Amino acid sequence: MCGIVGTVTVDREHPPDADLVRAMARLIAHRGPDDDGFLLAPGIALGMRRLSVIDVSGGRQPVFSEDGAVGVVCNGEIYNHLALRAELEARGHRFRTRADTEVIVHGYEEFGEGVIARLHGMFALALWDGANRRLLLARDRLGKKPLHYAALAGRLVFGSEIKALLLAPGISRDLDPEALDDYLTHGYVLGPRTIFRDIRKLSPGHLLVWEAGHVRFERYWQVVVTGDDRRPEGELVEELRALLRAAVRDRLMSDVPLGAFLSGGLDSSTVVALMAGLRSEPVKTFTAGFDEAGFDEREHARRVARHFGTDHHELIVRPDMVADLPRLTWQLDEPFADESAIATYYVARMARAHVTVALTGDGGDESFGGYPRYVQLARDPLVTYLPLALRRRLPLQALVPSGARGHDRLHRARLDWPRRYAESHAIFPPHYRARLYAPELLAALGSRDVLRGYTAPFIEAGGDLLGGAQTADLRRYLPDDILVKIDRMSMLASIEARCPLLDHRIVAFMARVPADLKIRGGETKYLLRRAMAPLLPETVIRRDKMGFGVPLDHWFRGDLRGFMSEMLLSPRLAGRGIVRGDFIERLITQHDTGAANHLRRLWALICLEMWARLYLDGEGWKQQPACAD
């Protein structure tokens, strides 16, 4: 696990600025505190920071081919590297290390760009082909590891985190209005955009090839949920259990201490159960909890820990965490409104005192059908019993309650399914735009359809409602929210997080499982519950999803009230030309009086202002704010 950076130029006479690349690597040293390494040659500079996990003493990067013509830096793990290594050695390649990264250079020599599709794991990599002066960037199938780039005149700059790219001269700090629109709508920026106009994300399952100043992209993998596997239920149950066990076994590969994040929910308990069956020593497990009972999962986690005899550790997150918010915001690079990132960081920091690698249950909801919103897709009687054409013509106001909640429900009732789903979990749906957005932002956006990022994959799935929703979430919510959260927060704590439920073979398998084997009679994750029933306590199998929420509402009505007011009522936020101050005041008033629950909206605006103070005001983005003890 590590972080990578680099720059390449068409100018062969003058190598890129080595000091720049070293500075870029230092800025992301939290991703790899153990070591660094660089490839410096005319026109190319690659750098990396290493968190040593495999071949601790011998696996330094960059890793080179036998003749030195091909060099690679990689962030992540290649879980099938032993099988690839055996195949390549049989073809005559000689290996110098035991590290998984070395299979990439020899695989490129043997298969060219086709080696990327042979890799099983989580990775973002940069490979320099010196003989052909070609740079290859690649990102894993589901986007577990990040990779950002800026294509400028005659050169390309890239890195694991945006903050590193901002050190490079010539990269504009101008904001992308469409990225702001994405953030205010969803709470995160949808790829391939970033909040900065000049910087982009490499999409999951894609290659970027730079050659002679020209860039081309190639997609090597993409998931579409079809639900077309009609084999008997029992056969699917057995195959899923085998896939789960194999995915966990692959992720136990480590030369350093290893454990698991445990909430006591079905997904994390599945991972711990399979780990316990594959290891002789007790699994180290880690849980974050809260004083507020409705958000605290510690007792659920304790039951699972006792059942499997784990070496269990836990902590309580309290509202004094505001002292750490600048550092967490700095680490996220972009405005990011998923409050569960807070708890994720704390549990990762606690785990780092005991282990270097932690398995997590992230990604199960998208594939297995675990979100309550999947169950609720067709439950509104306005939608279930009235065709869309009638809903758009009839006066439905009398059928919904008054107030903000009724207004939102009435609005969604008049939408088709893709837009209805996209808006159902939006923070500020598009009909808020005219009231919330400052005139400058409205003018820049014109008639842009901010929901297209969700509706396009929903429609492409072309099958049942669940398949459309899952396809949209796997391509949008998963890589741009869930995986951003787990990568940035675990890396800030210098811990490697592995997500076995996101093994691409499991995702592809579940994409073909019919909808009625994912959700049945209102029960989510039906097939996963069947597969894990022999291994997990019945209380876990039957438990509903709780989520990894944070009790911000309790805190903002109490200890954090002053913090919220300072962030949202300061003229600095309204003066940025992004949102309107008068509308923010109205949201706060409605929330305080109980007229509406605007918690997610207020938190999104707080995160935006905190980010702007660090990245836009002065030079604060260059410095890592101190984290409270």
Short mmCIF file of N, CA, C and O in Angstrom, two decimals, residues 141-142 188 190-191 204 219 221-228 363-371 373-374 377 417-418 421-422 425 451-480 502 507-513 515 518-519:
data_model
loop_
_atom_site.label_atom_id
_atom_site.label_comp_id
_atom_site.label_asym_id
_atom_site.label_seq_id
_atom_site.Cartn_x
_atom_site.Cartn_y
_atom_site.Cartn_z
N ARG A 141 -10.87 -2.19 -10.92
CA ARG A 141 -12.18 -2.29 -11.55
C ARG A 141 -13.27 -1.47 -10.87
O ARG A 141 -14.14 -0.90 -11.53
N LEU A 142 -13.25 -1.42 -9.54
CA LEU A 142 -14.32 -0.76 -8.81
C LEU A 142 -13.91 0.57 -8.20
O LEU A 142 -14.74 1.26 -7.60
N TYR A 188 -20.95 14.77 -2.61
CA TYR A 188 -19.62 14.40 -3.07
C TYR A 188 -19.55 14.72 -4.55
O TYR A 188 -20.58 14.94 -5.21
N LEU A 190 -18.90 13.75 -8.39
CA LEU A 190 -18.92 12.57 -9.24
C LEU A 190 -17.76 12.60 -10.22
O LEU A 190 -17.50 13.62 -10.88
N GLY A 191 -17.05 11.47 -10.33
CA GLY A 191 -15.98 11.35 -11.30
C GLY A 191 -16.56 11.34 -12.71
O GLY A 191 -17.72 11.02 -12.91
N PRO A 204 -12.87 4.23 -12.55
CA PRO A 204 -12.63 2.81 -12.24
C PRO A 204 -12.66 1.96 -13.49
O PRO A 204 -13.44 2.22 -14.42
N ARG A 219 -11.45 1.46 -21.45
CA ARG A 219 -12.15 0.78 -20.36
C ARG A 219 -11.93 -0.71 -20.49
O ARG A 219 -12.17 -1.30 -21.54
N TRP A 221 -13.13 -2.89 -17.87
CA TRP A 221 -14.12 -3.62 -17.08
C TRP A 221 -15.22 -2.66 -16.66
O TRP A 221 -14.97 -1.49 -16.38
N GLN A 222 -16.45 -3.15 -16.63
CA GLN A 222 -17.57 -2.37 -16.12
C GLN A 222 -18.69 -3.33 -15.72
O GLN A 222 -18.90 -4.35 -16.37
N VAL A 223 -19.41 -2.98 -14.67
CA VAL A 223 -20.47 -3.84 -14.18
C VAL A 223 -21.83 -3.29 -14.60
O VAL A 223 -22.06 -2.08 -14.58
N VAL A 224 -22.71 -4.18 -15.02
CA VAL A 224 -24.12 -3.87 -15.27
C VAL A 224 -24.93 -4.95 -14.55
O VAL A 224 -24.68 -6.15 -14.71
N VAL A 225 -25.90 -4.54 -13.75
CA VAL A 225 -26.72 -5.49 -13.00
C VAL A 225 -27.84 -5.98 -13.91
O VAL A 225 -28.72 -5.21 -14.32
N THR A 226 -27.81 -7.26 -14.26
CA THR A 226 -28.78 -7.83 -15.20
C THR A 226 -29.78 -8.77 -14.54
O THR A 226 -30.90 -8.94 -15.04
N GLY A 227 -29.38 -9.45 -13.46
CA GLY A 227 -30.29 -10.38 -12.78
C GLY A 227 -30.73 -11.55 -13.63
O GLY A 227 -31.85 -12.06 -13.47
N ASP A 228 -29.87 -12.04 -14.54
CA ASP A 228 -30.29 -13.05 -15.51
C ASP A 228 -29.81 -14.47 -15.19
O ASP A 228 -29.94 -15.38 -16.02
N GLY A 363 -18.98 -2.15 0.87
CA GLY A 363 -19.35 -2.57 -0.48
C GLY A 363 -20.41 -3.63 -0.55
O GLY A 363 -20.89 -3.96 -1.65
N GLY A 364 -20.84 -4.18 0.59
CA GLY A 364 -21.84 -5.23 0.54
C GLY A 364 -23.22 -4.75 0.15
O GLY A 364 -23.96 -5.45 -0.57
N ASP A 365 -23.61 -3.57 0.57
CA ASP A 365 -24.97 -3.08 0.30
C ASP A 365 -25.24 -2.93 -1.18
O ASP A 365 -26.32 -3.27 -1.66
N GLU A 366 -24.25 -2.41 -1.92
CA GLU A 366 -24.46 -2.18 -3.35
C GLU A 366 -24.67 -3.48 -4.12
O GLU A 366 -25.53 -3.56 -5.01
N SER A 367 -23.91 -4.51 -3.80
CA SER A 367 -24.01 -5.77 -4.55
C SER A 367 -25.13 -6.67 -4.05
O SER A 367 -25.87 -7.26 -4.84
N PHE A 368 -25.27 -6.77 -2.73
CA PHE A 368 -26.21 -7.74 -2.17
C PHE A 368 -27.63 -7.20 -2.04
O PHE A 368 -28.55 -7.96 -1.77
N GLY A 369 -27.80 -5.89 -2.22
CA GLY A 369 -29.14 -5.31 -2.10
C GLY A 369 -29.47 -4.97 -0.67
O GLY A 369 -30.50 -5.42 -0.15
N GLY A 370 -28.61 -4.15 -0.02
CA GLY A 370 -28.77 -3.93 1.41
C GLY A 370 -29.35 -2.60 1.84
O GLY A 370 -29.70 -2.45 3.01
N TYR A 371 -29.46 -1.64 0.95
CA TYR A 371 -29.94 -0.33 1.38
C TYR A 371 -31.45 -0.32 1.56
O TYR A 371 -32.18 -0.83 0.70
N ARG A 373 -33.35 2.00 0.99
CA ARG A 373 -33.97 2.70 -0.15
C ARG A 373 -34.29 1.75 -1.30
O ARG A 373 -35.16 2.04 -2.11
N TYR A 374 -33.60 0.61 -1.38
CA TYR A 374 -33.95 -0.38 -2.39
C TYR A 374 -35.33 -0.97 -2.11
O TYR A 374 -36.12 -1.20 -3.02
N LEU A 377 -38.25 1.53 -2.95
CA LEU A 377 -38.37 2.03 -4.32
C LEU A 377 -39.82 2.17 -4.78
O LEU A 377 -40.20 3.16 -5.38
N TRP A 417 -38.78 6.73 -12.91
CA TRP A 417 -38.03 5.96 -11.93
C TRP A 417 -36.56 6.37 -11.80
O TRP A 417 -36.05 6.52 -10.69
N PRO A 418 -35.82 6.53 -12.90
CA PRO A 418 -34.40 6.90 -12.73
C PRO A 418 -34.22 8.22 -11.98
O PRO A 418 -33.39 8.32 -11.07
N TYR A 421 -35.23 7.86 -8.25
CA TYR A 421 -34.22 7.23 -7.42
C TYR A 421 -33.06 8.18 -7.18
O TYR A 421 -32.55 8.29 -6.05
N ALA A 422 -32.63 8.88 -8.22
CA ALA A 422 -31.50 9.80 -8.07
C ALA A 422 -31.81 10.88 -7.04
O ALA A 422 -30.95 11.27 -6.25
N HIS A 425 -32.13 10.18 -2.59
CA HIS A 425 -31.07 10.32 -1.59
C HIS A 425 -30.17 11.52 -1.89
O HIS A 425 -29.03 11.58 -1.41
N LEU A 451 -28.59 15.34 -12.46
CA LEU A 451 -28.90 13.95 -12.12
C LEU A 451 -28.48 12.95 -13.19
O LEU A 451 -28.60 11.75 -12.99
N ARG A 452 -27.97 13.43 -14.31
CA ARG A 452 -27.64 12.51 -15.40
C ARG A 452 -26.59 11.48 -14.98
O ARG A 452 -26.61 10.34 -15.46
N GLY A 453 -25.69 11.86 -14.09
CA GLY A 453 -24.69 10.90 -13.64
C GLY A 453 -25.30 9.67 -13.01
O GLY A 453 -24.73 8.58 -13.06
N TYR A 454 -26.48 9.81 -12.40
CA TYR A 454 -27.18 8.67 -11.81
C TYR A 454 -28.19 8.06 -12.77
O TYR A 454 -28.35 6.83 -12.81
N THR A 455 -28.89 8.88 -13.53
CA THR A 455 -29.95 8.33 -14.38
C THR A 455 -29.40 7.55 -15.55
O THR A 455 -30.01 6.56 -15.97
N ALA A 456 -28.24 7.94 -16.09
CA ALA A 456 -27.69 7.23 -17.26
C ALA A 456 -27.38 5.77 -16.95
O ALA A 456 -27.82 4.87 -17.68
N PRO A 457 -26.63 5.44 -15.88
CA PRO A 457 -26.40 4.01 -15.59
C PRO A 457 -27.66 3.28 -15.18
O PRO A 457 -27.81 2.09 -15.45
N PHE A 458 -28.61 3.97 -14.53
CA PHE A 458 -29.89 3.36 -14.16
C PHE A 458 -30.61 2.89 -15.42
O PHE A 458 -31.08 1.75 -15.51
N ILE A 459 -30.67 3.75 -16.42
CA ILE A 459 -31.35 3.42 -17.67
C ILE A 459 -30.59 2.34 -18.43
O ILE A 459 -31.17 1.43 -19.02
N GLU A 460 -29.25 2.41 -18.40
CA GLU A 460 -28.44 1.44 -19.14
C GLU A 460 -28.68 0.02 -18.65
O GLU A 460 -28.62 -0.93 -19.44
N ALA A 461 -28.95 -0.13 -17.35
CA ALA A 461 -29.20 -1.47 -16.82
C ALA A 461 -30.38 -2.13 -17.51
O ALA A 461 -30.39 -3.34 -17.75
N GLY A 462 -31.40 -1.34 -17.84
CA GLY A 462 -32.49 -1.80 -18.70
C GLY A 462 -33.35 -2.91 -18.14
O GLY A 462 -34.15 -3.50 -18.84
N GLY A 463 -33.20 -3.24 -16.87
CA GLY A 463 -33.99 -4.34 -16.32
C GLY A 463 -34.94 -3.86 -15.26
O GLY A 463 -35.64 -2.86 -15.42
N ASP A 464 -34.96 -4.56 -14.12
CA ASP A 464 -35.88 -4.20 -13.04
C ASP A 464 -35.37 -2.96 -12.31
O ASP A 464 -34.24 -2.50 -12.50
N LEU A 465 -36.22 -2.43 -11.43
CA LEU A 465 -35.87 -1.22 -10.69
C LEU A 465 -34.64 -1.42 -9.82
O LEU A 465 -33.76 -0.57 -9.73
N LEU A 466 -34.56 -2.57 -9.15
CA LEU A 466 -33.42 -2.83 -8.28
C LEU A 466 -32.13 -2.87 -9.08
O LEU A 466 -31.11 -2.31 -8.68
N GLY A 467 -32.15 -3.52 -10.24
CA GLY A 467 -30.96 -3.58 -11.08
C GLY A 467 -30.49 -2.21 -11.51
O GLY A 467 -29.29 -1.92 -11.53
N GLY A 468 -31.43 -1.33 -11.86
CA GLY A 468 -31.05 0.02 -12.23
C GLY A 468 -30.44 0.78 -11.08
O GLY A 468 -29.42 1.47 -11.23
N ALA A 469 -31.06 0.67 -9.90
CA ALA A 469 -30.54 1.38 -8.73
C ALA A 469 -29.16 0.86 -8.34
O ALA A 469 -28.25 1.64 -8.02
N GLN A 470 -28.97 -0.46 -8.37
CA GLN A 470 -27.67 -1.02 -8.00
C GLN A 470 -26.60 -0.62 -9.01
O GLN A 470 -25.46 -0.31 -8.62
N THR A 471 -26.92 -0.64 -10.29
CA THR A 471 -25.94 -0.24 -11.30
C THR A 471 -25.50 1.20 -11.07
O THR A 471 -24.31 1.52 -11.12
N ALA A 472 -26.47 2.08 -10.81
CA ALA A 472 -26.13 3.48 -10.55
C ALA A 472 -25.25 3.61 -9.31
O ALA A 472 -24.25 4.35 -9.31
N ASP A 473 -25.57 2.88 -8.26
CA ASP A 473 -24.78 2.99 -7.03
C ASP A 473 -23.38 2.40 -7.19
O ASP A 473 -22.41 2.93 -6.64
N LEU A 474 -23.26 1.29 -7.90
CA LEU A 474 -21.95 0.68 -8.11
C LEU A 474 -21.02 1.58 -8.91
O LEU A 474 -19.81 1.56 -8.73
N ARG A 475 -21.59 2.38 -9.79
CA ARG A 475 -20.75 3.24 -10.63
C ARG A 475 -20.58 4.64 -10.06
O ARG A 475 -19.66 5.35 -10.47
N ARG A 476 -21.46 5.06 -9.17
CA ARG A 476 -21.41 6.43 -8.66
C ARG A 476 -21.18 6.48 -7.15
O ARG A 476 -20.14 6.92 -6.68
N TYR A 477 -22.17 6.05 -6.38
CA TYR A 477 -22.09 6.18 -4.93
C TYR A 477 -20.90 5.40 -4.36
O TYR A 477 -20.18 5.90 -3.48
N LEU A 478 -20.67 4.20 -4.87
CA LEU A 478 -19.58 3.38 -4.34
C LEU A 478 -18.21 4.02 -4.56
O LEU A 478 -17.48 4.28 -3.59
N PRO A 479 -17.80 4.33 -5.82
CA PRO A 479 -16.45 4.86 -5.99
C PRO A 479 -16.27 6.30 -5.54
O PRO A 479 -15.17 6.68 -5.12
N ASP A 480 -17.34 7.10 -5.60
CA ASP A 480 -17.18 8.53 -5.33
C ASP A 480 -17.51 8.92 -3.90
O ASP A 480 -17.20 10.04 -3.48
N LEU A 502 -15.93 -6.56 -2.05
CA LEU A 502 -15.79 -5.89 -3.34
C LEU A 502 -14.82 -6.63 -4.26
O LEU A 502 -14.36 -6.05 -5.25
N VAL A 507 -18.81 -9.24 -7.12
CA VAL A 507 -19.66 -8.20 -7.71
C VAL A 507 -20.26 -8.68 -9.02
O VAL A 507 -21.46 -8.49 -9.28
N ALA A 508 -19.44 -9.30 -9.87
CA ALA A 508 -19.95 -9.80 -11.15
C ALA A 508 -20.98 -10.92 -10.94
O ALA A 508 -21.99 -10.99 -11.65
N PHE A 509 -20.72 -11.78 -9.97
CA PHE A 509 -21.66 -12.86 -9.67
C PHE A 509 -23.00 -12.28 -9.19
O PHE A 509 -24.07 -12.67 -9.69
N MET A 510 -22.96 -11.36 -8.25
CA MET A 510 -24.19 -10.79 -7.71
C MET A 510 -24.93 -9.94 -8.74
O MET A 510 -26.16 -9.80 -8.66
N ALA A 511 -24.22 -9.41 -9.71
CA ALA A 511 -24.89 -8.62 -10.75
C ALA A 511 -25.84 -9.48 -11.58
O ALA A 511 -26.80 -8.97 -12.17
N ARG A 512 -25.60 -10.79 -11.59
CA ARG A 512 -26.45 -11.69 -12.37
C ARG A 512 -27.51 -12.39 -11.52
O ARG A 512 -28.36 -13.10 -12.05
N VAL A 513 -27.44 -12.20 -10.21
CA VAL A 513 -28.44 -12.81 -9.33
C VAL A 513 -29.76 -12.06 -9.47
O VAL A 513 -29.79 -10.84 -9.41
N ALA A 515 -33.37 -10.24 -8.82
CA ALA A 515 -33.75 -9.30 -7.77
C ALA A 515 -34.45 -10.00 -6.60
O ALA A 515 -34.26 -9.63 -5.44
N LYS A 518 -32.21 -11.12 -3.89
CA LYS A 518 -31.52 -10.07 -3.15
C LYS A 518 -32.45 -9.46 -2.10
O LYS A 518 -32.07 -9.25 -0.95
N ILE A 519 -33.67 -9.15 -2.52
CA ILE A 519 -34.68 -8.62 -1.60
C ILE A 519 -35.93 -9.47 -1.74
O ILE A 519 -36.47 -9.63 -2.84
#
